XYZ file of N, CA and C in Angstrom:
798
model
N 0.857 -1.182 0.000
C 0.000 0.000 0.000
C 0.893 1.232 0.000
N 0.738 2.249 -1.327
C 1.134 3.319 -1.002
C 1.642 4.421 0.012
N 2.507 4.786 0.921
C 2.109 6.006 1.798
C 2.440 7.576 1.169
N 1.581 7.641 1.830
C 1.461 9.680 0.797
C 2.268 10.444 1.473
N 2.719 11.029 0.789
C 4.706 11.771 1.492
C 3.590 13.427 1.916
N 4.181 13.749 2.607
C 4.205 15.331 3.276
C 3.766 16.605 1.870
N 3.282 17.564 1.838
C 3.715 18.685 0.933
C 4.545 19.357 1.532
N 5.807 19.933 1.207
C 6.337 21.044 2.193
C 6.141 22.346 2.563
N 5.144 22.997 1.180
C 4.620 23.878 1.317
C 3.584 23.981 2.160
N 2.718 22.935 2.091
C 1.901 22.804 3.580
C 2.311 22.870 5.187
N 3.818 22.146 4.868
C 4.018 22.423 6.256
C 4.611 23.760 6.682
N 5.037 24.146 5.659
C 5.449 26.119 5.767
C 4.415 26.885 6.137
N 2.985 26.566 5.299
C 2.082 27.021 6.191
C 1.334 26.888 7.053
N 1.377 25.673 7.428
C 0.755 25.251 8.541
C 1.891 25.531 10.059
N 3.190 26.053 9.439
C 4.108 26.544 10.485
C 3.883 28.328 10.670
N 3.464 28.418 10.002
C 2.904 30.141 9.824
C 2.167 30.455 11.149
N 1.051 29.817 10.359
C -0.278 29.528 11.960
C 0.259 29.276 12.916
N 1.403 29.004 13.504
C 1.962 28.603 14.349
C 3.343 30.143 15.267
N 3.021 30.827 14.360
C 3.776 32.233 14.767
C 3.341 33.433 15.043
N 2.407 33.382 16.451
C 1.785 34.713 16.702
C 2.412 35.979 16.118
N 3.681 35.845 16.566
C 4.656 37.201 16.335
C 4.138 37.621 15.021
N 4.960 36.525 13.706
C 5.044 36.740 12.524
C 3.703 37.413 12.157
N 2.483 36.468 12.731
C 1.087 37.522 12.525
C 0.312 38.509 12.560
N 1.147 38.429 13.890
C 0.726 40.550 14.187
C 1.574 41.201 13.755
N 2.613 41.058 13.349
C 3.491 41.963 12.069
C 2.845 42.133 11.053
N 2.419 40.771 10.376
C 1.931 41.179 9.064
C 0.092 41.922 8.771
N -0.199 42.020 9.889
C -1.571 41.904 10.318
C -1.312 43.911 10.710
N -0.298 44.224 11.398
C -0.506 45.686 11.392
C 0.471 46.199 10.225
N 0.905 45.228 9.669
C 1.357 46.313 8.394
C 0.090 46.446 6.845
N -0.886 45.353 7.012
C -1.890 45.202 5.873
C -2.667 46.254 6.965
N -2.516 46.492 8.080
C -3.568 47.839 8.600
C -3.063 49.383 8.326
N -1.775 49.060 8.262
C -1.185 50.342 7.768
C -1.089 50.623 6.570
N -1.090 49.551 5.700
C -1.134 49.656 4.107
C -2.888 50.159 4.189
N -3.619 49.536 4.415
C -4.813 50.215 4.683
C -5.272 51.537 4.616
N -4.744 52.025 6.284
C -5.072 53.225 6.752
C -4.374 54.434 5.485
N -3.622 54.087 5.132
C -2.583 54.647 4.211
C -3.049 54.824 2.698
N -4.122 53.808 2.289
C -4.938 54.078 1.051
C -6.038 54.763 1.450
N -6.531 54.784 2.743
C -7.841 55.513 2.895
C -7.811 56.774 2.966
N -6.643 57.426 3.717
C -6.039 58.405 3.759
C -5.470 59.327 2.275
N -5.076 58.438 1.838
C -4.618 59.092 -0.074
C -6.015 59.182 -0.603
N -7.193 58.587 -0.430
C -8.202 58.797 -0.960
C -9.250 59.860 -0.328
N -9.183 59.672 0.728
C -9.657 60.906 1.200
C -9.122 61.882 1.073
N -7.833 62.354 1.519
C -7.167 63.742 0.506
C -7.695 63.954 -0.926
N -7.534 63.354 -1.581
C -7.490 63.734 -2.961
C -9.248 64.018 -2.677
N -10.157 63.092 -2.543
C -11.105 63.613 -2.725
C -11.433 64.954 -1.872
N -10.597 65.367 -0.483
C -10.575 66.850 -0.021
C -10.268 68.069 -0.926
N -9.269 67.163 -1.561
C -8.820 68.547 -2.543
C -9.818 69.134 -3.481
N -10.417 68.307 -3.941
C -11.290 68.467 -5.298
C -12.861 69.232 -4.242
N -12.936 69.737 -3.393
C -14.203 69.899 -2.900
C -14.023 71.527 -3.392
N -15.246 72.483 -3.216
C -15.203 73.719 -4.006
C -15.102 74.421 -2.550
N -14.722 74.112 -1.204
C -14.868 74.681 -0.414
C -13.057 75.456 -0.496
N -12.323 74.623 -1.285
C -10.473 74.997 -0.991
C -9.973 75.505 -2.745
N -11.154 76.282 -3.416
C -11.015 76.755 -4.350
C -9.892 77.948 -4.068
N -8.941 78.887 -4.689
C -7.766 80.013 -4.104
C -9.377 80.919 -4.568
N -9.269 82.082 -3.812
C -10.008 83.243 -3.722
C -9.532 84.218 -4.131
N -8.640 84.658 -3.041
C -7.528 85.956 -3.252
C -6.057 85.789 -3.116
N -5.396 86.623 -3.602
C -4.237 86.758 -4.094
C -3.803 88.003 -3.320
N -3.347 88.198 -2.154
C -2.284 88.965 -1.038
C -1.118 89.491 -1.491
N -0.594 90.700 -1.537
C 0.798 91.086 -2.172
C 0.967 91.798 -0.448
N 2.238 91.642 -0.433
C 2.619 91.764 1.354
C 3.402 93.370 1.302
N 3.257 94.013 -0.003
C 3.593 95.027 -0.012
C 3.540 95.619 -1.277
N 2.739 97.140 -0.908
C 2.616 97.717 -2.348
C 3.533 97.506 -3.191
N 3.207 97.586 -4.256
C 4.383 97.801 -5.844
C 4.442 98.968 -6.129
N 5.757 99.148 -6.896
C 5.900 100.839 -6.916
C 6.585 100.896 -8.430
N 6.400 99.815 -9.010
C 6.662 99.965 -10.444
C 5.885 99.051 -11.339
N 5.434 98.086 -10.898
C 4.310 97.301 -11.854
C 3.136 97.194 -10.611
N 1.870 97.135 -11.710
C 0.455 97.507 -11.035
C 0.138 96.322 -10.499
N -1.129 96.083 -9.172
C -1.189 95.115 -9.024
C -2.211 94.605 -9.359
N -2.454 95.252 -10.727
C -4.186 94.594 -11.717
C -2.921 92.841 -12.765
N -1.661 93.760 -13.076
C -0.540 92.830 -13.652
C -0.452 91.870 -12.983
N 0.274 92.188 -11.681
C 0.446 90.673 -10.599
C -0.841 90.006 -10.622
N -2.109 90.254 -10.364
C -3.228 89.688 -9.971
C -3.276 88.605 -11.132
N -2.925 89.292 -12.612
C -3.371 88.581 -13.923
C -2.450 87.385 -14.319
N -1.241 88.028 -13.987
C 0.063 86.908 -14.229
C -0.385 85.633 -13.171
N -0.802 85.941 -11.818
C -0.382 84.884 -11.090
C -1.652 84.064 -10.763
N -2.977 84.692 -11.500
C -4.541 84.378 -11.669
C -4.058 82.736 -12.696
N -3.643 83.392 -13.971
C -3.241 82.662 -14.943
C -2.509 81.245 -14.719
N -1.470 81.605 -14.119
C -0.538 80.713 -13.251
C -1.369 79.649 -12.352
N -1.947 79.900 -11.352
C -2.391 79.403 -10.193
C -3.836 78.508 -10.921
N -2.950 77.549 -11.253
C -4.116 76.241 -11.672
C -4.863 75.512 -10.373
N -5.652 74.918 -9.920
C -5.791 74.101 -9.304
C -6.513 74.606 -8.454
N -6.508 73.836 -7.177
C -7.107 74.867 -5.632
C -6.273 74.937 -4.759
N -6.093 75.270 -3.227
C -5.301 75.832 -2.693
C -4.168 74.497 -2.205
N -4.471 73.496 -2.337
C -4.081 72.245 -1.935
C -2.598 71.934 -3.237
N -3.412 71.805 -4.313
C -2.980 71.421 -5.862
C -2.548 72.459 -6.371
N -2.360 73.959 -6.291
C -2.108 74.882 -6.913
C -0.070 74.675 -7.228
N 0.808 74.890 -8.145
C 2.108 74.926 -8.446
C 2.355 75.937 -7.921
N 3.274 76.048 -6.980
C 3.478 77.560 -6.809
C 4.910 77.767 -7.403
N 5.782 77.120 -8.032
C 6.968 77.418 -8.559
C 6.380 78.068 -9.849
N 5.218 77.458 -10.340
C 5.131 77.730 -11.600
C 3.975 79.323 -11.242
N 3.480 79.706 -10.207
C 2.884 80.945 -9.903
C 4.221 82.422 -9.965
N 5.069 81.311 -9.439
C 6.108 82.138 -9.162
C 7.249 82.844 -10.074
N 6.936 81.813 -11.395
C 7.470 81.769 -12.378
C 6.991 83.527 -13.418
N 5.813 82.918 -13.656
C 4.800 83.670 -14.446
C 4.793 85.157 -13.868
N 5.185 85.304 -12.580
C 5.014 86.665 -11.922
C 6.235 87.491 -12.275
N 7.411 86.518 -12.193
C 8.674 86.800 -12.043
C 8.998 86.970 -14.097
N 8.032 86.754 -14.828
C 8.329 87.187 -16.043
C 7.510 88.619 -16.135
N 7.041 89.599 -14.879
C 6.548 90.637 -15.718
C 7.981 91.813 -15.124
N 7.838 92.630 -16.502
C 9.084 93.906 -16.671
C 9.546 94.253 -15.786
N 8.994 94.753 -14.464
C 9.602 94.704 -13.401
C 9.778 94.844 -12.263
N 9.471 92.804 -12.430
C 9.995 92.420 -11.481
C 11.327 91.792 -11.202
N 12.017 91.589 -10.091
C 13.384 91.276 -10.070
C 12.933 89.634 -9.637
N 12.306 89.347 -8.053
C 12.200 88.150 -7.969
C 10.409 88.010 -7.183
N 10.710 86.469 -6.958
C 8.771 86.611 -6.172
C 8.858 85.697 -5.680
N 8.135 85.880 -4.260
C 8.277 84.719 -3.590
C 6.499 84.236 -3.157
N 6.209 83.229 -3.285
C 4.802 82.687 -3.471
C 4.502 81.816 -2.102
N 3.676 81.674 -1.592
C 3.093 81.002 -0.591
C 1.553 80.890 0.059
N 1.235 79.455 -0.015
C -0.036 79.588 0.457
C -0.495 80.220 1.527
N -1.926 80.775 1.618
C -2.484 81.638 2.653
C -4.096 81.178 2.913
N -3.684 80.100 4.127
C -4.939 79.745 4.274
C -6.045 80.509 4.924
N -7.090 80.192 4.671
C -7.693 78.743 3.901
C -8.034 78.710 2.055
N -7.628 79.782 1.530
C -7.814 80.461 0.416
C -7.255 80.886 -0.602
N -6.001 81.479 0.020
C -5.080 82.113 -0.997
C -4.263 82.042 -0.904
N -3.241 83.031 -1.774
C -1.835 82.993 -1.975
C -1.607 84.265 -1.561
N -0.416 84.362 -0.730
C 0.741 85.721 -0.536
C 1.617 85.586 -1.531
N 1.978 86.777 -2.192
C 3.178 87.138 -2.789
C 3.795 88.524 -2.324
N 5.315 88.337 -2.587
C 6.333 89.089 -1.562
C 7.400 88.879 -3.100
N 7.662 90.952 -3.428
C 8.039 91.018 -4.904
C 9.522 91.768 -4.072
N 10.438 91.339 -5.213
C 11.305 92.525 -5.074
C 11.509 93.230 -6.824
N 11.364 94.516 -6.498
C 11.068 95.116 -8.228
C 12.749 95.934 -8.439
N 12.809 95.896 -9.832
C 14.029 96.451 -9.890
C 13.862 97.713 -9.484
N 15.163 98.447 -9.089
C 15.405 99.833 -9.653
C 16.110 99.983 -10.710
N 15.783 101.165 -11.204
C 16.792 101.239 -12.465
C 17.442 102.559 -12.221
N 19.045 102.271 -12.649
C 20.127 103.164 -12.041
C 20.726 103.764 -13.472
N 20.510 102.730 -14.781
C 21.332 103.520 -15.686
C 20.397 102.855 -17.055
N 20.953 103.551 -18.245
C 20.345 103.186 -19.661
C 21.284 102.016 -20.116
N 21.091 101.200 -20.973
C 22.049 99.919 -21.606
C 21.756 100.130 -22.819
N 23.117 99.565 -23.266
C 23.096 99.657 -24.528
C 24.265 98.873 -25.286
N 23.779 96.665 -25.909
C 25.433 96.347 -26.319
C 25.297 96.461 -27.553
N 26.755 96.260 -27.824
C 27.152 96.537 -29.138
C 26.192 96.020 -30.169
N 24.645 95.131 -29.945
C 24.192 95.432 -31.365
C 22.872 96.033 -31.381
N 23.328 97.166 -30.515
C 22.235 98.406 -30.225
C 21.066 98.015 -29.622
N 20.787 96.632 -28.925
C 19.540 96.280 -28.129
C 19.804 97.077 -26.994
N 18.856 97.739 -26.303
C 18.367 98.739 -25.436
C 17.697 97.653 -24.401
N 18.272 98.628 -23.187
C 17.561 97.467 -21.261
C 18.102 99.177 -20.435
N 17.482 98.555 -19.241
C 17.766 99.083 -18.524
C 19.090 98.190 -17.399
N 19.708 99.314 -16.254
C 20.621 98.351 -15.610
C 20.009 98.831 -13.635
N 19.823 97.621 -13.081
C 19.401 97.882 -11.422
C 20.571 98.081 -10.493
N 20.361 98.008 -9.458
C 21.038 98.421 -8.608
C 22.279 97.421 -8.519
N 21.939 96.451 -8.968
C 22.665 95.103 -8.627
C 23.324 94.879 -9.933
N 23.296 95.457 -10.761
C 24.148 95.461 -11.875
C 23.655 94.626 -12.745
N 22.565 94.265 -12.981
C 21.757 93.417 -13.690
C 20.899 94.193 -14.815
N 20.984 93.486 -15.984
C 19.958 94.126 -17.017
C 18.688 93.673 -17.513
N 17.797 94.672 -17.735
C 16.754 94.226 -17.885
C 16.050 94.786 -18.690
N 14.700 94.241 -19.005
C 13.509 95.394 -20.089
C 12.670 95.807 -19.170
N 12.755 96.913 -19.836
C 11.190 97.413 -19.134
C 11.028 99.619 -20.076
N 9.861 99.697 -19.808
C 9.908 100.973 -20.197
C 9.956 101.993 -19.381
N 10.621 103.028 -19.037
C 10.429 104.030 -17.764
C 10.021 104.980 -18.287
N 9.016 105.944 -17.205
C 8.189 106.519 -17.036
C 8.084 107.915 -17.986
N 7.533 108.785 -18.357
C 7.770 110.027 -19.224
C 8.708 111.260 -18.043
N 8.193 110.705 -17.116
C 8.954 111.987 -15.714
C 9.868 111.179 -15.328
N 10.554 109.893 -15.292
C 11.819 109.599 -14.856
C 12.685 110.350 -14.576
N 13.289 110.484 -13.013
C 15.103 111.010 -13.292
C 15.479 110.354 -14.518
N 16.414 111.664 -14.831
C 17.388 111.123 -16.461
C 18.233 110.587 -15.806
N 18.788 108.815 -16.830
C 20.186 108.055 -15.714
C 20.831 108.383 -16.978
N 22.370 107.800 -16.537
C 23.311 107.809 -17.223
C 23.316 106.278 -18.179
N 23.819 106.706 -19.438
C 24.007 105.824 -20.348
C 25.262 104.725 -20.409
N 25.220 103.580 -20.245
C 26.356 102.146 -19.916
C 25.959 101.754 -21.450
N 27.494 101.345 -21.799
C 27.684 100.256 -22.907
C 28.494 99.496 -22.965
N 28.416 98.839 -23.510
C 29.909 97.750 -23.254
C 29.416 96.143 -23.913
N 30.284 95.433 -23.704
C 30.184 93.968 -24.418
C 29.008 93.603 -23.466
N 28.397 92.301 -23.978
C 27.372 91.630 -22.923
C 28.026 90.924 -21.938
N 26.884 91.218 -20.793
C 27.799 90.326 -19.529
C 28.861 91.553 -18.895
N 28.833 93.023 -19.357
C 29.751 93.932 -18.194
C 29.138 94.736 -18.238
N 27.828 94.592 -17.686
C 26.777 96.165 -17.360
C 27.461 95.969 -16.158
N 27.369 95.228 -14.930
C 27.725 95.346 -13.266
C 28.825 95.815 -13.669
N 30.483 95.810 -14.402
C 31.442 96.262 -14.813
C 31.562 97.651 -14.484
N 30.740 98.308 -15.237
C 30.603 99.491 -16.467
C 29.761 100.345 -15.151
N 28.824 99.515 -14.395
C 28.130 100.500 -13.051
C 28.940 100.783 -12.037
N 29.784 99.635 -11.632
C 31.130 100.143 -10.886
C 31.719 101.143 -11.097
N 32.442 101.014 -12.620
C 33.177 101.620 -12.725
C 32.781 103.292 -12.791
N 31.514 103.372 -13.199
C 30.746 104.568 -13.243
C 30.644 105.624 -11.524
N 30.796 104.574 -10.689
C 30.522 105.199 -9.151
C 32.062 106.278 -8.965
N 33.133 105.127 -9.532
C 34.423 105.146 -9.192
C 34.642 106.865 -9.983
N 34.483 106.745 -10.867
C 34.386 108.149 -11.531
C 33.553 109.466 -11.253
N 32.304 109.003 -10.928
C 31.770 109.679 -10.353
C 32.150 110.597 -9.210
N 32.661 109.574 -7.988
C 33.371 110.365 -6.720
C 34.779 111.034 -7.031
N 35.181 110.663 -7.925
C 36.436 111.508 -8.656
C 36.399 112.536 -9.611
N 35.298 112.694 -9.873
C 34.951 114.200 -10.829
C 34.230 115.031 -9.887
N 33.375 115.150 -9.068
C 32.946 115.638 -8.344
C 33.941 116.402 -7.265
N 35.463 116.743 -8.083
C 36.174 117.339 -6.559
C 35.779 118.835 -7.965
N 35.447 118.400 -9.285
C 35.142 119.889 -10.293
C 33.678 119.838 -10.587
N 33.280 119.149 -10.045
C 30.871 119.662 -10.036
C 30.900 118.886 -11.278
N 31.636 117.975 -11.857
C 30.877 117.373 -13.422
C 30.629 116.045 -12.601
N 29.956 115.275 -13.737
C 29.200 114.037 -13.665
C 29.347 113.321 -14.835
N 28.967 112.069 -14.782
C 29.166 111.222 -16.341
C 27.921 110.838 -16.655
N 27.809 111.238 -18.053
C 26.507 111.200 -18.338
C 26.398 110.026 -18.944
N 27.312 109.651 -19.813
C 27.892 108.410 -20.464
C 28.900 107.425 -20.613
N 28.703 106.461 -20.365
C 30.386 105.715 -20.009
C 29.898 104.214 -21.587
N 31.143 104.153 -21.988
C 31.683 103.302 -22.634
C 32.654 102.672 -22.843
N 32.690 100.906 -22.762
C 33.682 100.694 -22.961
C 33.734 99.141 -24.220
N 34.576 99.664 -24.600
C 34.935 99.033 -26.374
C 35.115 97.562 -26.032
N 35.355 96.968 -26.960
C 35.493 95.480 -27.306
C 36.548 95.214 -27.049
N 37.877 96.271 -27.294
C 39.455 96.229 -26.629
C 39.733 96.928 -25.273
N 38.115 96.829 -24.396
C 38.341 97.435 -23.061
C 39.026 99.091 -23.286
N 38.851 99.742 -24.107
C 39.345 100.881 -24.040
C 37.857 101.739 -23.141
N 37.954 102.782 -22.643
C 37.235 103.400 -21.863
C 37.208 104.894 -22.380
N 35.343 105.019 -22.456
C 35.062 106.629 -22.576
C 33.857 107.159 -22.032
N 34.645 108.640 -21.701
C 33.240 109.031 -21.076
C 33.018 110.143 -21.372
N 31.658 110.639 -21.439
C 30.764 111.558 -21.706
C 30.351 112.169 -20.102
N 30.875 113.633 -20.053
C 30.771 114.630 -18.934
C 29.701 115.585 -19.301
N 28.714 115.901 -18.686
C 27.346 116.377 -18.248
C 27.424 117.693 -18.892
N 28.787 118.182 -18.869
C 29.052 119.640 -19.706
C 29.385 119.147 -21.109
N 29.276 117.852 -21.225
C 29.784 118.033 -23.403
C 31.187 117.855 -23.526
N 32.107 117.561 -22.626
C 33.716 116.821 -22.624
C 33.160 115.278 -23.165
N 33.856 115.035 -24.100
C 34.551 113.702 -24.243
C 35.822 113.065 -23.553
N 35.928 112.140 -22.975
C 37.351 112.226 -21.914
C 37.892 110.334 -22.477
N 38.792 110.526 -23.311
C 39.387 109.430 -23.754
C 40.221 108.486 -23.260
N 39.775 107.712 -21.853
C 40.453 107.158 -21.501
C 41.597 106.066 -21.319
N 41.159 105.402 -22.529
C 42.243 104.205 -23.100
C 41.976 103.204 -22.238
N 42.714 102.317 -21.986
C 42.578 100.801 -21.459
C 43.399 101.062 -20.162
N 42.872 100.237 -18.967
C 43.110 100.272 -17.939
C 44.282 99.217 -17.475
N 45.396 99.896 -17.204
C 47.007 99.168 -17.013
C 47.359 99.263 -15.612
N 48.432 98.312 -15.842
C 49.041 98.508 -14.482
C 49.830 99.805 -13.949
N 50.860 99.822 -15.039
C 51.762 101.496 -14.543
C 50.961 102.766 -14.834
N 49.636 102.316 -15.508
C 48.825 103.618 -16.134
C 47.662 103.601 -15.713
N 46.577 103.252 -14.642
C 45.711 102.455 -13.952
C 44.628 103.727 -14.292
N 43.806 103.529 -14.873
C 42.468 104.785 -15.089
C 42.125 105.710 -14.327
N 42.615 105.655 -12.653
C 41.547 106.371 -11.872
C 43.274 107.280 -11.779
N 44.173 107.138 -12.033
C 44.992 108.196 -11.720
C 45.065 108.887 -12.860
N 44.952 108.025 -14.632
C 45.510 108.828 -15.383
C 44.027 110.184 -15.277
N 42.497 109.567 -14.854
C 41.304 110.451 -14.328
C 41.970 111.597 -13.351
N 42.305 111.659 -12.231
C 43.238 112.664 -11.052
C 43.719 113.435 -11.874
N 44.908 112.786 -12.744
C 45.345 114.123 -13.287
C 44.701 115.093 -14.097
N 43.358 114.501 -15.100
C 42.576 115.703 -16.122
C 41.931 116.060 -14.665
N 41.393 115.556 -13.499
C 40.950 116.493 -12.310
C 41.609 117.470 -11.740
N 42.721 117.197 -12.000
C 43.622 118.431 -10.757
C 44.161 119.663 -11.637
N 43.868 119.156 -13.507
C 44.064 120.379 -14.245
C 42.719 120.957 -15.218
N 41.701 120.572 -14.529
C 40.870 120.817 -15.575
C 40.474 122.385 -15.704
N 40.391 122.454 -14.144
C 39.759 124.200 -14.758
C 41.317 124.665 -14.981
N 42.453 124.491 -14.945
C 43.383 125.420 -14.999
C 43.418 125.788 -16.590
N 43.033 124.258 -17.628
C 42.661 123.925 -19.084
C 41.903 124.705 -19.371
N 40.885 124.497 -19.378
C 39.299 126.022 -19.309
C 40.082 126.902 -19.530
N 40.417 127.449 -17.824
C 40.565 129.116 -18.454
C 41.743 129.652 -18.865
N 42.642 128.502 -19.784
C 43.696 129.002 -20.348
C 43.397 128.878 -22.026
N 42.450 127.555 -22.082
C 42.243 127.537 -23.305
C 40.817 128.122 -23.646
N 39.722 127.621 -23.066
C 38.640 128.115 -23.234
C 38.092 127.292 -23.055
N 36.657 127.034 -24.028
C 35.239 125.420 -24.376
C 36.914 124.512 -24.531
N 36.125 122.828 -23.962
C 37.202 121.624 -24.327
C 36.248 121.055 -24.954
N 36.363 120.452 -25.896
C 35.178 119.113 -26.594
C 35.880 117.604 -26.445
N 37.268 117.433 -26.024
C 38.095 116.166 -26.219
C 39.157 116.207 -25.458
N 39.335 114.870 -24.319
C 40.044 115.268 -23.900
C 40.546 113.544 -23.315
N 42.137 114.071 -24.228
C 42.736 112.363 -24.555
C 43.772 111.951 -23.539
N 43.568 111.255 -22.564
C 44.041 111.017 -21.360
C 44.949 110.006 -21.108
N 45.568 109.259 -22.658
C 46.130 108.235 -22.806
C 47.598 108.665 -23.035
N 48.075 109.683 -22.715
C 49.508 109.975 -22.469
C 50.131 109.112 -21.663
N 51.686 109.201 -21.402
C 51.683 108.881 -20.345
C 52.142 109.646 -18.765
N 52.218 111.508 -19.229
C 52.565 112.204 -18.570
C 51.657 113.058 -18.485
N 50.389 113.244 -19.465
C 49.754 114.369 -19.522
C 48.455 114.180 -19.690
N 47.519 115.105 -20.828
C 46.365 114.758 -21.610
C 46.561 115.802 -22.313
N 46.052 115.839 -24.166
C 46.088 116.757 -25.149
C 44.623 116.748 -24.792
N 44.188 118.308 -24.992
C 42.203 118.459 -25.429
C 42.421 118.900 -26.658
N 40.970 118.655 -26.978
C 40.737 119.174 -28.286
C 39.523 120.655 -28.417
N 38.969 121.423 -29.254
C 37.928 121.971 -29.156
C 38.750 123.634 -28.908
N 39.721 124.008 -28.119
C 40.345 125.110 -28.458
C 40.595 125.875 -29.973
N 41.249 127.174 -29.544
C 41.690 127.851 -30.434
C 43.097 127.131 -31.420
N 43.062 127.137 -32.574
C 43.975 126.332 -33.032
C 45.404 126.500 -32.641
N 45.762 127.781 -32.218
C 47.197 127.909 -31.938
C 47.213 127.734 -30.349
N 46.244 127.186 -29.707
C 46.751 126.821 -27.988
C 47.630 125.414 -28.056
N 48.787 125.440 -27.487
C 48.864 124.230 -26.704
C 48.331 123.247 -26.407
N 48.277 122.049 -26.315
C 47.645 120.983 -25.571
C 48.298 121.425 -24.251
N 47.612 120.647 -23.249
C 47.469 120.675 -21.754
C 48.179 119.631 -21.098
N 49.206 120.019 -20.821
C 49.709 119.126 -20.133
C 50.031 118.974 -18.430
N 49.119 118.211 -17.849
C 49.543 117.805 -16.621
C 50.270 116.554 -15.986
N 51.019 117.205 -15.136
C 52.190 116.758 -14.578
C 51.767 115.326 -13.890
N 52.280 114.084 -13.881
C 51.398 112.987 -13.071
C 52.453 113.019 -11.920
């Protein structure tokens, strides 16, 4: 007579039943897998209710260069979803593309809406690179578009290669506090593709500075047309040009034909 052998898989599980432990392990983790789908389903169906629709849109501080009918529209547009589901990188995005703004920071505001918190440029000077596209430049040396106002302060005009507006604003301060020991100002600064340097003075001087060296460093060969300028004036008269790339002096131009060039002593 036959005898019928064991299954082993039977006795694996019939050793199962036999392991309280093993059971209440697996017994609170199918409760936690549980609780854990009921929970994802109830959210989602929270989200979708019309009670967590966004309402309003909070700016945490007036704007003082773009309106806030713009922000409302940019970030209306943006703000898909309800307050749960809404993108706010992508709210933040859309805001941060209007003229000017610099950056935006987005955050929900329950139970309803969104806060936004702008920082807007200022604009300190005119731009302009070499293939005559027009921006403005901020405080931070950054360029940008935008249109300014019909009553704007008049700024001073920056040019230069792309990528040295912050350059060209520096260097503009640096000059600035160094003409000011004779009341002028720079109305215009440029600098060439071979770094040569020029500037345009508020009275109608052209001031030819040349390229910035070591034994010849710009802000001194600048000192010296400062420490002779009016003596230039009122020996020669009007200057229209004034070429600073000596290495002892500066020739002007715009005099009487039989004056001298001007030479100061470094």
């Amino acid at each position: 007579m036959a005898k019928a052998k064991a299954n082993p898989r039977n006795a694996e599980t019939a050793g199962l039943w036999h392991q309280p432990a093993l059971l209440n392990l697996l017994a609170d983790l199918l409760f936690v897998v549980g609780v854990a789908g009921i929970a994802w389903a109830g959210l989602a169906a929270l989200q979708r209710l019309p009670v967590f629709a966004l309402r309003e849109i909070v700016l945490t501080q007036a704007p003082q260069r773009v309106s806030a009918e713009q922000i409302a529209h940019a970030a209306r547009t943006a703000a898909v979803g309800n307050f749960f589901t809404v993108d706010l990188a992508a709210t933040q995005n859309a805001v941060e593309q209007l003229p000017w703004v610099r950056s935006a920071a987005v955050r929900r505001l329950w139970p309803d809406g969104l806060a936004l918190t702008l920082e807007e440029h200022e604009a300190v000077a005119h731009w302009r690179q070499p293939n005559g596209e027009p921006g403005l430049v901020n405080r931070q040396g950054e360029v940008f578009l935008a249109d300014l106002a019909a009553d704007a302060p008049q700024l001073p005009r920056l040019s230069g290669p792309a990528g040295a507006a912050a350059e060209l604003l520096a260097r503009h301060g640096e000059f600035e506090r160094q003409l000011a020991a004779i009341g002028r100002s720079v109305r215009a600064l440029a600098l060439s593709p071979r770094r040569a340097w020029r500037l345009h003075l508020d009275d109608g001087v052209v001031v030819e500075l040349g390229r910035d060296e070591e034994r010849q460093p710009l802000a001194q060969r600048l000192a010296r047309f400062v420490a002779h300028y009016d003596a230039a004036r009122a020996r020669l008269g009007p200057i229209r040009v004034a070429d600073l790339r000596y290495p002892n002096g500066f020739a002007v131009g715009g005099a009487p034909a039989n004056s001298a060039p001007a030479q100061g002593k470094s």
